[in-house]
Each structure stands twice: as C-alpha cells, then as structure tokens.
PDB file of C-alpha atoms and ligand atoms in Angstrom:
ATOM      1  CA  UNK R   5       8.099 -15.686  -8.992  1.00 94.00           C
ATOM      2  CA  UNK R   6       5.557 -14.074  -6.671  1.00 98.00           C
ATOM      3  CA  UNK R   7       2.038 -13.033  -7.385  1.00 98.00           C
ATOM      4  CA  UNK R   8       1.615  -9.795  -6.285  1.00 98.00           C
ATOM      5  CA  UNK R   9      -1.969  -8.034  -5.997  1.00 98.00           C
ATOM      6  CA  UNK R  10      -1.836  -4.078  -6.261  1.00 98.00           C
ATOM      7  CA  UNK R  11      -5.376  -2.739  -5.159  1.00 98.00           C
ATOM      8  CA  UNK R  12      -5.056   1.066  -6.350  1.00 98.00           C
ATOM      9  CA  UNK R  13      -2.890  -0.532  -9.444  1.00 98.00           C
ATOM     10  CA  UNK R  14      -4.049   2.805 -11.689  1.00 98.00           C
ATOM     11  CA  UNK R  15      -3.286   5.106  -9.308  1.00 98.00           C
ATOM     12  CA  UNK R  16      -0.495   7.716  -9.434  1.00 98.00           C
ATOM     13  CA  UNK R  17       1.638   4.970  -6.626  1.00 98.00           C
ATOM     14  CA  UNK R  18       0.015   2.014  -8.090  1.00 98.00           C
ATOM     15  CA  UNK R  19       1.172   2.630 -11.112  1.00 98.00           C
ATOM     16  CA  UNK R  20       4.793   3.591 -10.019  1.00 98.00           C
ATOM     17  CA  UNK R  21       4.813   0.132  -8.122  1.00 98.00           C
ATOM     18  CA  UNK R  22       3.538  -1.798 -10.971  1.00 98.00           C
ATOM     19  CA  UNK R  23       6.260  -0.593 -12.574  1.00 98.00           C
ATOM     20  CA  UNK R  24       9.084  -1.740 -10.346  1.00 98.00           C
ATOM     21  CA  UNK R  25       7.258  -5.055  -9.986  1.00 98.00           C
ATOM     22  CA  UNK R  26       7.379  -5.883 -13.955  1.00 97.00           C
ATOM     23  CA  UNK R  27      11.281  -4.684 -13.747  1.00 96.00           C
ATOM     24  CA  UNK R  28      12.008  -7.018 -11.547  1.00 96.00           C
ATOM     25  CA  UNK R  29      12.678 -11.203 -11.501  1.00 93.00           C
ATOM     26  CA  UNK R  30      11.241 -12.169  -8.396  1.00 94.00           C
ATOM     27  CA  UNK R  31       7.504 -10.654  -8.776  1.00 97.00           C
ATOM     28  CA  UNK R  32       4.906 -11.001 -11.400  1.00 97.00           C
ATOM     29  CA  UNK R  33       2.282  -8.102 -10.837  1.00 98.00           C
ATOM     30  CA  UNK R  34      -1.259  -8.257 -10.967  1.00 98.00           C
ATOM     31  CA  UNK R  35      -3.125  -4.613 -11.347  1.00 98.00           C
ATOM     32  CA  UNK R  36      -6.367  -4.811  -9.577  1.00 98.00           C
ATOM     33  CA  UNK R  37      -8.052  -2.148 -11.248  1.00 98.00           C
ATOM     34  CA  UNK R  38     -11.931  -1.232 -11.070  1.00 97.00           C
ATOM     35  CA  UNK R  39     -12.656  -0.407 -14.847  1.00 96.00           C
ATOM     36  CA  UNK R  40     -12.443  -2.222 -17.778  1.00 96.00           C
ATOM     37  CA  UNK R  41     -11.436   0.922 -20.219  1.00 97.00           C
ATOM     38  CA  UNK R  42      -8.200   0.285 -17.562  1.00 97.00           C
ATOM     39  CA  UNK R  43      -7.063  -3.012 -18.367  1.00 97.00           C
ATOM     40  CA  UNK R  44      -5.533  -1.833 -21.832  1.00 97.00           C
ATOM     41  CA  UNK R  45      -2.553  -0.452 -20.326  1.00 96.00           C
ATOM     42  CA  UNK R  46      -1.726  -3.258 -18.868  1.00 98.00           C
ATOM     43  CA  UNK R  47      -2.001  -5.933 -20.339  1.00 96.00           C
ATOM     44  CA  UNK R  48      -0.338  -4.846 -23.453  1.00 97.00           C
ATOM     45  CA  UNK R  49       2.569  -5.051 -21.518  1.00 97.00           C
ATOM     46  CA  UNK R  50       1.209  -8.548 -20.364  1.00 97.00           C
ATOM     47  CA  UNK R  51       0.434  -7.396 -16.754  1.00 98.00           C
ATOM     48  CA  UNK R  52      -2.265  -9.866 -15.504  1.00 97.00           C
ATOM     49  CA  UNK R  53      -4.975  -7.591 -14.327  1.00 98.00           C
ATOM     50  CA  UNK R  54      -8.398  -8.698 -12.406  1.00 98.00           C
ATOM     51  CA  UNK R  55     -11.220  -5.661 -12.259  1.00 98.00           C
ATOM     52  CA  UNK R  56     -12.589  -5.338  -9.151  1.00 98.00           C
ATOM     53  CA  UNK R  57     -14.439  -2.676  -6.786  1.00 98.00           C
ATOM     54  CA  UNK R  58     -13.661  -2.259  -3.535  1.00 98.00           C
ATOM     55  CA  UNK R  59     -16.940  -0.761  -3.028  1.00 98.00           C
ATOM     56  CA  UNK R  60     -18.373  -4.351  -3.987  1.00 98.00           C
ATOM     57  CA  UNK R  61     -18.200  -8.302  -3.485  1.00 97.00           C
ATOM     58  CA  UNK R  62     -14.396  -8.895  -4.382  1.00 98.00           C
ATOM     59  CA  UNK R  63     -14.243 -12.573  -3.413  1.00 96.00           C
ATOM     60  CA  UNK R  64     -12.135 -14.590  -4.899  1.00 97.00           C
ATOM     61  CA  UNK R  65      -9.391 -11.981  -5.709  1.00 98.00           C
ATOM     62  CA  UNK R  66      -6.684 -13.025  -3.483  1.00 98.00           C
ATOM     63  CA  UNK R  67      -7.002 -16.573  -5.141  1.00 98.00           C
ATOM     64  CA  UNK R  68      -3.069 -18.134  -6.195  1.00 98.00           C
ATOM     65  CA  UNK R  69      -1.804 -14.337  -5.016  1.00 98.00           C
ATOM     66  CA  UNK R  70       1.496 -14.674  -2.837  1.00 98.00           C
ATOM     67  CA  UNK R  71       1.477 -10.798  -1.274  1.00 98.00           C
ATOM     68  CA  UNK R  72      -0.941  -7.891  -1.321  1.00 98.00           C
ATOM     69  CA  UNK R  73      -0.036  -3.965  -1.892  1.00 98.00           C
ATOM     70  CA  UNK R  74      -2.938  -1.936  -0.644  1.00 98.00           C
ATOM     71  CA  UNK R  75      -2.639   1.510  -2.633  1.00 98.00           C
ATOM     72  CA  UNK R  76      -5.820   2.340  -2.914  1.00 98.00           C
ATOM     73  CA  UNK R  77      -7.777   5.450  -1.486  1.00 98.00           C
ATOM     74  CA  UNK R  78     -11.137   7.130  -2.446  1.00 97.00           C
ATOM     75  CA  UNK R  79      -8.616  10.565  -2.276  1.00 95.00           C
ATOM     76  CA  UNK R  80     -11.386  11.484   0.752  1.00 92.00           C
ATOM     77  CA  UNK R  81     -14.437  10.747  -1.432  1.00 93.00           C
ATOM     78  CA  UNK R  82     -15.613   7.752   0.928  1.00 97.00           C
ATOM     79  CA  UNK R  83     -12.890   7.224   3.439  1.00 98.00           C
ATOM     80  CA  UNK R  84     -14.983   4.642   5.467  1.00 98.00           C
ATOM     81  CA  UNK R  85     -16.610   2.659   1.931  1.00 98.00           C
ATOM     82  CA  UNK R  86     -12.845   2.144   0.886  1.00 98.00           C
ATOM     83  CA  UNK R  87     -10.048   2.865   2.664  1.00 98.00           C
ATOM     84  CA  UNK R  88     -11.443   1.327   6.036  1.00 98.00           C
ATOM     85  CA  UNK R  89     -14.326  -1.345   4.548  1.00 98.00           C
ATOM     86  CA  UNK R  90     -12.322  -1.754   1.697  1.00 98.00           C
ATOM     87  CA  UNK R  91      -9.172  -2.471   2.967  1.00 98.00           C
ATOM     88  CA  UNK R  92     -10.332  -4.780   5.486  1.00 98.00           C
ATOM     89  CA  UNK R  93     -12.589  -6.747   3.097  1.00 98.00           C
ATOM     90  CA  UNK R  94      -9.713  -7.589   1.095  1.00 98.00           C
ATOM     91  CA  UNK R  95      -7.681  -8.261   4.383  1.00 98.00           C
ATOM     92  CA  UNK R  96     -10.152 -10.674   4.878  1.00 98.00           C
ATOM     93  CA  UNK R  97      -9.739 -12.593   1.613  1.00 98.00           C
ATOM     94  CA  UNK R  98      -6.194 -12.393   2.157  1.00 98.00           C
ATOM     95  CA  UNK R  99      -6.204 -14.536   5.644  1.00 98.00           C
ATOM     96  CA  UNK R 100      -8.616 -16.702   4.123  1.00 97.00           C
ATOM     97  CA  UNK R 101      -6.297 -17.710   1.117  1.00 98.00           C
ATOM     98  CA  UNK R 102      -3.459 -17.375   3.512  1.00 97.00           C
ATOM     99  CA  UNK R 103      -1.091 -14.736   1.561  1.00 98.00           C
ATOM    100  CA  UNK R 104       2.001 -14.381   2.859  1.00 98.00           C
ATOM    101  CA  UNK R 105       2.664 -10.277   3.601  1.00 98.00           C
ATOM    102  CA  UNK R 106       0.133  -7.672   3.156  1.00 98.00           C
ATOM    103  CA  UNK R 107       1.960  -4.735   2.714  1.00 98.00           C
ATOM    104  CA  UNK R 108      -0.614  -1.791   3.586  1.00 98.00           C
ATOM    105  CA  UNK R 109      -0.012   2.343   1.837  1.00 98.00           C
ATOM    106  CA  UNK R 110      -1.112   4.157   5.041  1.00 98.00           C
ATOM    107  CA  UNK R 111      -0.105   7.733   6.295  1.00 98.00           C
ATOM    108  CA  UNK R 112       1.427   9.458   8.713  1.00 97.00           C
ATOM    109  CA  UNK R 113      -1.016  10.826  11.312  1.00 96.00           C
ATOM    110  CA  UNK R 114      -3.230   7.321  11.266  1.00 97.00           C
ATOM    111  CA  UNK R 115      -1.390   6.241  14.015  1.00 97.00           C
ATOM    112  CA  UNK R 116      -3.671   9.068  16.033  1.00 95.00           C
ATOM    113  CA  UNK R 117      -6.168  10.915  14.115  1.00 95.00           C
ATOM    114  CA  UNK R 118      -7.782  12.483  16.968  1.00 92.00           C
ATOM    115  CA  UNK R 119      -4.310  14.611  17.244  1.00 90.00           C
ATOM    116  CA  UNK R 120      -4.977  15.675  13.193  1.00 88.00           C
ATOM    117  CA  UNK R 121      -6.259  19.245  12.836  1.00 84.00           C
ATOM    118  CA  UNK R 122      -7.539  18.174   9.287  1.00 86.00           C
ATOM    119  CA  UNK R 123      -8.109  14.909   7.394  1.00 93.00           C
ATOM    120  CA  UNK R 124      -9.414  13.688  10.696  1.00 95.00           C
ATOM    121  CA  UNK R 125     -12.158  11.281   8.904  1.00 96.00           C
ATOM    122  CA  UNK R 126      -9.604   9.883   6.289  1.00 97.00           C
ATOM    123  CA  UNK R 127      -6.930   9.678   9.681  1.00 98.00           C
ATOM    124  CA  UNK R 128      -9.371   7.598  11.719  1.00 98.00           C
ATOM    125  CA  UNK R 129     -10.678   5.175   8.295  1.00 98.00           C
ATOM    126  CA  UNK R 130      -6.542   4.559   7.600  1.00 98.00           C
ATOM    127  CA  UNK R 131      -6.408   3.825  11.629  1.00 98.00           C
ATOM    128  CA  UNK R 132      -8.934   1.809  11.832  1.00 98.00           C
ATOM    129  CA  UNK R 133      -7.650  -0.478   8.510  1.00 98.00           C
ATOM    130  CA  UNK R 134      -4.559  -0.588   9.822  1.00 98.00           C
ATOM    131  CA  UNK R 135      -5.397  -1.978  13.689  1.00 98.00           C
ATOM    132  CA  UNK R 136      -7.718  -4.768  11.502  1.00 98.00           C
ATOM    133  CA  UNK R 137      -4.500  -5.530   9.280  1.00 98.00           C
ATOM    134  CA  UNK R 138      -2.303  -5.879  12.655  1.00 98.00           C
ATOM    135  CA  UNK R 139      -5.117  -7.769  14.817  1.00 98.00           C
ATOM    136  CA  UNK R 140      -5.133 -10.576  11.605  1.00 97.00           C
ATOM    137  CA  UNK R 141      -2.990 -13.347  11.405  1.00 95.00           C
ATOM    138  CA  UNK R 142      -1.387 -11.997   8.451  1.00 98.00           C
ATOM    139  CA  UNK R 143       2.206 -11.022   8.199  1.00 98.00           C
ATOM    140  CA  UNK R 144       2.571  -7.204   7.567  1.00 98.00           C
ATOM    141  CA  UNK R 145       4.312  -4.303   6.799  1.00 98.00           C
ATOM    142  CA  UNK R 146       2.075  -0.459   7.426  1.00 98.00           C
ATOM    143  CA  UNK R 147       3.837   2.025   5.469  1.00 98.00           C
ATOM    144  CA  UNK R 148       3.058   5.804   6.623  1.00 98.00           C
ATOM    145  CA  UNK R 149       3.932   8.618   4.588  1.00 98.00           C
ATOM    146  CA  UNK R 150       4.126  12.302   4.756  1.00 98.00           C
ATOM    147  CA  UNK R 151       2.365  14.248   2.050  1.00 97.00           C
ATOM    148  CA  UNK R 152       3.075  12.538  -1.326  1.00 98.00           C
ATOM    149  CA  UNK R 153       4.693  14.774  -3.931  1.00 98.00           C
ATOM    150  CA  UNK R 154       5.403  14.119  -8.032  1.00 98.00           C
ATOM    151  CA  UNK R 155       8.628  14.896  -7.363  1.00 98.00           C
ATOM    152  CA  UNK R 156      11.623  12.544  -9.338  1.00 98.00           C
ATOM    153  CA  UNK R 157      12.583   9.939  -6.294  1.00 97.00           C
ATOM    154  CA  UNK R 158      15.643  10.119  -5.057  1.00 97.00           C
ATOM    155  CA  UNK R 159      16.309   6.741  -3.485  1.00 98.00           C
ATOM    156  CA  UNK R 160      16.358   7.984   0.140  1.00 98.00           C
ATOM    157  CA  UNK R 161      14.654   8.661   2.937  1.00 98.00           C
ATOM    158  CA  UNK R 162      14.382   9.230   6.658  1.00 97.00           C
ATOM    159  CA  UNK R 163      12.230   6.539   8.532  1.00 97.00           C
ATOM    160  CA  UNK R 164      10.983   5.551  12.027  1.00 95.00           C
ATOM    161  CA  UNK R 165       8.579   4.185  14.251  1.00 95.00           C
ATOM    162  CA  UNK R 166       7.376   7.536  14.770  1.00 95.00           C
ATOM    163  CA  UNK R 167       9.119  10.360  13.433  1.00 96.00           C
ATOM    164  CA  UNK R 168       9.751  14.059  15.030  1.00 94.00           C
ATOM    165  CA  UNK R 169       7.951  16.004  12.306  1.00 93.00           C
ATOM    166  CA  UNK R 170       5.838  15.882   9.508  1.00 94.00           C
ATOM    167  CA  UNK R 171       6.775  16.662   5.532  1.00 97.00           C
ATOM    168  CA  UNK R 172       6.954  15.820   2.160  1.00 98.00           C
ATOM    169  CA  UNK R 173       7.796  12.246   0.101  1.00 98.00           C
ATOM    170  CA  UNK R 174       7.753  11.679  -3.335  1.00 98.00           C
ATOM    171  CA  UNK R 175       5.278   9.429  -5.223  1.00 98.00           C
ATOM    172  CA  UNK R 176       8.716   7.016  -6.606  1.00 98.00           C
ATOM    173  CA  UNK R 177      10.269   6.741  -2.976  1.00 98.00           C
ATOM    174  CA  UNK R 178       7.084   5.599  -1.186  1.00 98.00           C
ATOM    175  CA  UNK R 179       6.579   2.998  -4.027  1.00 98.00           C
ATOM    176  CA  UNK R 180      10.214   2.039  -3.907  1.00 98.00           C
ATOM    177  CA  UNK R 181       9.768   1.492   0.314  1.00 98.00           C
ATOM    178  CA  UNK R 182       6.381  -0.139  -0.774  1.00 98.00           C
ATOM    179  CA  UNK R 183       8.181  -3.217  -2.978  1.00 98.00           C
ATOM    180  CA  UNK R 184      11.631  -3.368  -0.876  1.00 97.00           C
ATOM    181  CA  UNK R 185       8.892  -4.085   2.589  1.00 97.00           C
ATOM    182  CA  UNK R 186       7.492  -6.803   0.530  1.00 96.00           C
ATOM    183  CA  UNK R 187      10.718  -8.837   0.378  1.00 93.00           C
ATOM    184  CA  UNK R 188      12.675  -7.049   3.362  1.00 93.00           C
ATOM    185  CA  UNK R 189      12.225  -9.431   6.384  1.00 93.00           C
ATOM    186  CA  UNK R 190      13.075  -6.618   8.822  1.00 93.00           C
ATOM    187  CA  UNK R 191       9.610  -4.851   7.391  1.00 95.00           C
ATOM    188  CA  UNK R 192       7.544  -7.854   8.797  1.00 96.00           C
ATOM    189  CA  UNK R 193       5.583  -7.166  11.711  1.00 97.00           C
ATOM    190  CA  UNK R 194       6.003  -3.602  11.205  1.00 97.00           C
ATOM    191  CA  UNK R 195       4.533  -0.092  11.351  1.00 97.00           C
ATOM    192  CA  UNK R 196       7.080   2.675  10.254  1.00 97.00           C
ATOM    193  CA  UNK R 197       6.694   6.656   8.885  1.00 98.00           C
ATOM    194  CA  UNK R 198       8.897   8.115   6.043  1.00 98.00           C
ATOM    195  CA  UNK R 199       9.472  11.022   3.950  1.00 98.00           C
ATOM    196  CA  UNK R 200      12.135  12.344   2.561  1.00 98.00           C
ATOM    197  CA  UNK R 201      16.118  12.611   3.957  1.00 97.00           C
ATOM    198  CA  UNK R 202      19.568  11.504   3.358  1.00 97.00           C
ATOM    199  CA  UNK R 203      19.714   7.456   4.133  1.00 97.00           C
ATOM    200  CA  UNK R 204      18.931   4.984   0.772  1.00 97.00           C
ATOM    201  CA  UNK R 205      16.190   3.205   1.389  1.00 97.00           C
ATOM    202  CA  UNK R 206      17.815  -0.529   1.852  1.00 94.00           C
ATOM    203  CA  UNK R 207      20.107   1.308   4.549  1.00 94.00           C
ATOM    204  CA  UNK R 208      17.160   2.649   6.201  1.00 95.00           C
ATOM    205  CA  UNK R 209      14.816  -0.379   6.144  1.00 93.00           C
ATOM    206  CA  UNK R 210      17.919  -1.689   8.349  1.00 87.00           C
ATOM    207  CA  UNK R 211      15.998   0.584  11.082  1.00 78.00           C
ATOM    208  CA  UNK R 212      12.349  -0.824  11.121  1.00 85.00           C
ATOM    209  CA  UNK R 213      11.659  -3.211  13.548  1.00 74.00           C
ATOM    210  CA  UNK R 214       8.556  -5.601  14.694  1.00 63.00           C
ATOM    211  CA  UNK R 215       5.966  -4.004  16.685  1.00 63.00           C
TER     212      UNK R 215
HETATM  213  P1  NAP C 313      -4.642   7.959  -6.373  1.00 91.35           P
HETATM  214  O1  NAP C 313      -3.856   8.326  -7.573  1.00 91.35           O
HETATM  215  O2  NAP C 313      -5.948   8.665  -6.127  1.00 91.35           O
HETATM  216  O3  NAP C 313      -4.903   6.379  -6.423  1.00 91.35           O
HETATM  217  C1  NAP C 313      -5.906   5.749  -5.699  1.00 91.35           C
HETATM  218  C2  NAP C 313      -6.344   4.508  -6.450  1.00 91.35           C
HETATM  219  O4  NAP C 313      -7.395   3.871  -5.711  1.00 91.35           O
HETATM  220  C3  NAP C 313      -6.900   4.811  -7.860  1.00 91.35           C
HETATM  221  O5  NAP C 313      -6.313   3.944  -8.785  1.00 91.35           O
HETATM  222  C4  NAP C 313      -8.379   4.511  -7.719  1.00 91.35           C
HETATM  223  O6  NAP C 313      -8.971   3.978  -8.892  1.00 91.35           O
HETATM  224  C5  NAP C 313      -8.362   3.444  -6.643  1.00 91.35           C
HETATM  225  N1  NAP C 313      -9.684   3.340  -6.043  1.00 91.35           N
HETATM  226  C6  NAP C 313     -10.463   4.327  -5.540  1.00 91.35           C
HETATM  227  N2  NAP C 313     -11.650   3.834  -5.152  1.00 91.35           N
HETATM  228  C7  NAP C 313     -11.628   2.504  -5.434  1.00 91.35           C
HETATM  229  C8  NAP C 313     -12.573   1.451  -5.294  1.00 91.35           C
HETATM  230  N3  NAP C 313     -13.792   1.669  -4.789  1.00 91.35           N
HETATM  231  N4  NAP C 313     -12.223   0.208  -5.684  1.00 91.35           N
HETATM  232  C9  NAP C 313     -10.985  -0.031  -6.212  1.00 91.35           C
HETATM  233  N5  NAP C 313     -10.044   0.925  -6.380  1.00 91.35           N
HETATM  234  C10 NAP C 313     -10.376   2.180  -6.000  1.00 91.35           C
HETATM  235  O7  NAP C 313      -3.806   8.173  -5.033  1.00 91.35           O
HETATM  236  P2  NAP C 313      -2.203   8.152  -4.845  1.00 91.35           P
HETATM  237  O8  NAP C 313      -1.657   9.516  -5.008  1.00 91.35           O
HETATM  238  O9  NAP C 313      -1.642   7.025  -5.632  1.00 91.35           O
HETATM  239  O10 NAP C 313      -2.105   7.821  -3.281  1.00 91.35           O
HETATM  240  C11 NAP C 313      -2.397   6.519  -2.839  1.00 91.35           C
HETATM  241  C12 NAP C 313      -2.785   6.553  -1.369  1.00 91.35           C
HETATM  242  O11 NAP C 313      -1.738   7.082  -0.576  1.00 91.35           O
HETATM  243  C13 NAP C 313      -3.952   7.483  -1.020  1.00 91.35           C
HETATM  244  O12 NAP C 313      -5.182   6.856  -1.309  1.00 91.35           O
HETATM  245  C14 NAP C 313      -3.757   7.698   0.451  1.00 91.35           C
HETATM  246  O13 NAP C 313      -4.449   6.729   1.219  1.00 91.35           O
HETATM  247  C15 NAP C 313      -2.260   7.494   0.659  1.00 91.35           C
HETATM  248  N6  NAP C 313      -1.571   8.707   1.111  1.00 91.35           N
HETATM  249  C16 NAP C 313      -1.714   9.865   0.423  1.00 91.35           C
HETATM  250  C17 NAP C 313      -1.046  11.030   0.842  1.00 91.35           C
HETATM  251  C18 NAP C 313      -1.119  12.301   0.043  1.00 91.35           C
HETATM  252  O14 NAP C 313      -0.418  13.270   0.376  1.00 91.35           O
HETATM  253  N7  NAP C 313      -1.915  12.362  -1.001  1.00 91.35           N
HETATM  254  C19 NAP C 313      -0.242  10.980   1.973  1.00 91.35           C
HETATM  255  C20 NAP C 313      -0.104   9.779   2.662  1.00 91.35           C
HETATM  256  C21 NAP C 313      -0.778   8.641   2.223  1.00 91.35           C
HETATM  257  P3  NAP C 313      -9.196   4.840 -10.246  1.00 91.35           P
HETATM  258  O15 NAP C 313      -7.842   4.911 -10.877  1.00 91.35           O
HETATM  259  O16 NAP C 313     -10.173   4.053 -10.998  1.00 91.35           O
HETATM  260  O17 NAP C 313      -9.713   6.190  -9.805  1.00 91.35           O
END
C-alpha cells in the first residue's frame, strides 16, 4: 500500500478523493487537514490524518508518504500565502523526502494568466506553483480543470494538452482523474486540461503525454 498525502483533504475534492483512496487496495490515505475539530471525520473511519497549515512551518509532513495530492486553495482568500507559497513549501518537503509523484489540482487558464479576463491573481499563484512543481526533480502529474461543478460524475471526460474551449467538470470526475494520474504512468511528466465529454477517463488518460 501507498501513503498518500491529500493537502485540501476537507475540501469539497479532498474529500471526494479521500474517498476513492479508502475504497481502494493499493492506497492508504492520509487527510492533511488544518483543524483539529476536523480530524473526527476521519479517523473514525481510521483515516490517518496529520493537521497542518499551509500558511505555517509544515516540516516534517511528507515523512514515510509515497505520493502527494495538492487540493488545496484559499478559494481566492490568499492566492499567493497558499496556493503559490503553499504549494511550493510542501513541494519542497516532498523532494527532500523524495516522494515518488506529486500529483498537483491546478486549473485551466494557469497555463497563461495574463490571457484571463478574471481570476488573474489566483491564474498567475496556480502558474507560478505549477512551473516550481515542473522545475523540481519530482515526478508529476498538473491536473487543470474547467469550472468545478457538484454535479453526480459521470466517469468521462474530454482531455488535452490544451484544450479548444473552456467549461464545466464535476467535483467526482476531477477527483476520479486526480487518483487514476497517481498510478497512470502515462500521467507522469505531465500537464493536461479536462472537463467534461464523452471518453471514460482510463480511455482518455491514454491521451496525456510527457511534457
Ligand atoms: P475547497 O472546498 O475550498 O477546498 C479547499 C481546501 O483547502 C479546504 O479543505 C481548505 O481547508 C484547504 N485550505 C485552505 N487554506 C489552507 C491552508 N492555509 N492550509 C491548509 N489547507 C488549507 O475547494 P474545492 O472546491 O475542493 O476546489 C479545490 C481547488 O480546485 C481550488 O482550491 C482551486 O485551486 C481548484 N480549482 C477550482 C475551480 C473552481 O471552479 N472552483 C476550477 C479549477 C480549479 P478548510 O476545509 O479548513 O477550509
């Protein structure tokens, strides 16, 4: 079994990919969470949980962890404290303990935020984690999404390097893509946009490809 650190592990994909983590045989999740009144919820169904702010020293976090989820976000509150410092602090603790994928939540638009007409500060913090994560040594996989939706998952998408236009993606999809590019060797390397279409997602992953 793998040790899998979800930063973001309360939030509304966190939660969804802690989920499909404690379903499954080959990974043992561990909800990195930033309040104690959270760790209930977990660990009554024996999730391993560490607390942790991003905001704040998070050393030793990464320690006997085999691949990170990042699916955290400060939902625009502090865009460079978190999603850009953040990320790349815990980036950081990940090449120093040597994890083996880092599988980053990003979005679509963070490949060029100057382009955005809005969200241009949260485009540019999500850029700029996602250049550090790609200029480490780590193995990765940068997952950009359309506009996230509570929509029931469907099991498929539409996904490319760079994709013609913009839309919608539900909450269960992206954290279904999440968990398959943590095992899915064709996600290593990789940088890819989806939202929602016709393919199933283990057909479509077929499509990514190393930057
Ligand atoms: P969410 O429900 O707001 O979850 C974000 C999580 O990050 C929460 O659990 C939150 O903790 C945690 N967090 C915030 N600040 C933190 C800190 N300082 N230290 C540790 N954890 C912290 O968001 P979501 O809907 O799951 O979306 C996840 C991410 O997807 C977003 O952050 C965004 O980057 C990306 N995304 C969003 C969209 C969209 O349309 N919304 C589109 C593309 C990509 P608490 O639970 O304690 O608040």
């Amino acid at each position: 079994m793998e040790n899998i650190l979800i930063a973001g592990a309360n939030g509304a994909v966190g939660q969804k990919i802690v989920n499909l983590l404690e379903a499954s045989q080959y990974f043992n999740p561990v909800a990195m969470i930033r309040k104690e009144e959270q760790k209930k919820q977990f660990e009554s169904r024996n999730i391993d949980t560490v607390v942790r702010d991003l905001e704040e020293d998070i050393s030793g976090v990464t320690e006997g962890i085999d691949k990170v989820i990042f699916a955290a976000g400060s939902g625009g509150k502090k865009v460079v404290e978190v999603d850009q410092e953040g990320a790349k602090k815990l980036i950081d603790l990940s090449n120093k303990t040597k994890i083996k994928k880092f599988v980053m939540l990003s979005s679509m638009g963070a490949d060029s935020p100057e382009d955005a007409d809005e969200l241009k500060e949260y485009l540019r913090a999500k850029h700029n984690a996602d250049e550090y994560l790609k200029s480490s040594d780590l193995n990765f996989a940068i997952v950009r999404p359309g506009s996230l939706t509570d929509e029931p998952g469907t099991g498929k998408i539409i996904l490319d390097s760079k994709l013609k236009s913009s839309g919608e993606i539900s909450r269960d999809d992206v954290a279904q893509t999440l968990v398959r590019s943590l095992h899915n060797d064709s996600a290593n390397y990789s940088v890819f946009e989806i939202l929602k279409g016709d393919n199933l997602i283990a057909t479509a992953m077929n499509k990514v490809s190393a930057t």
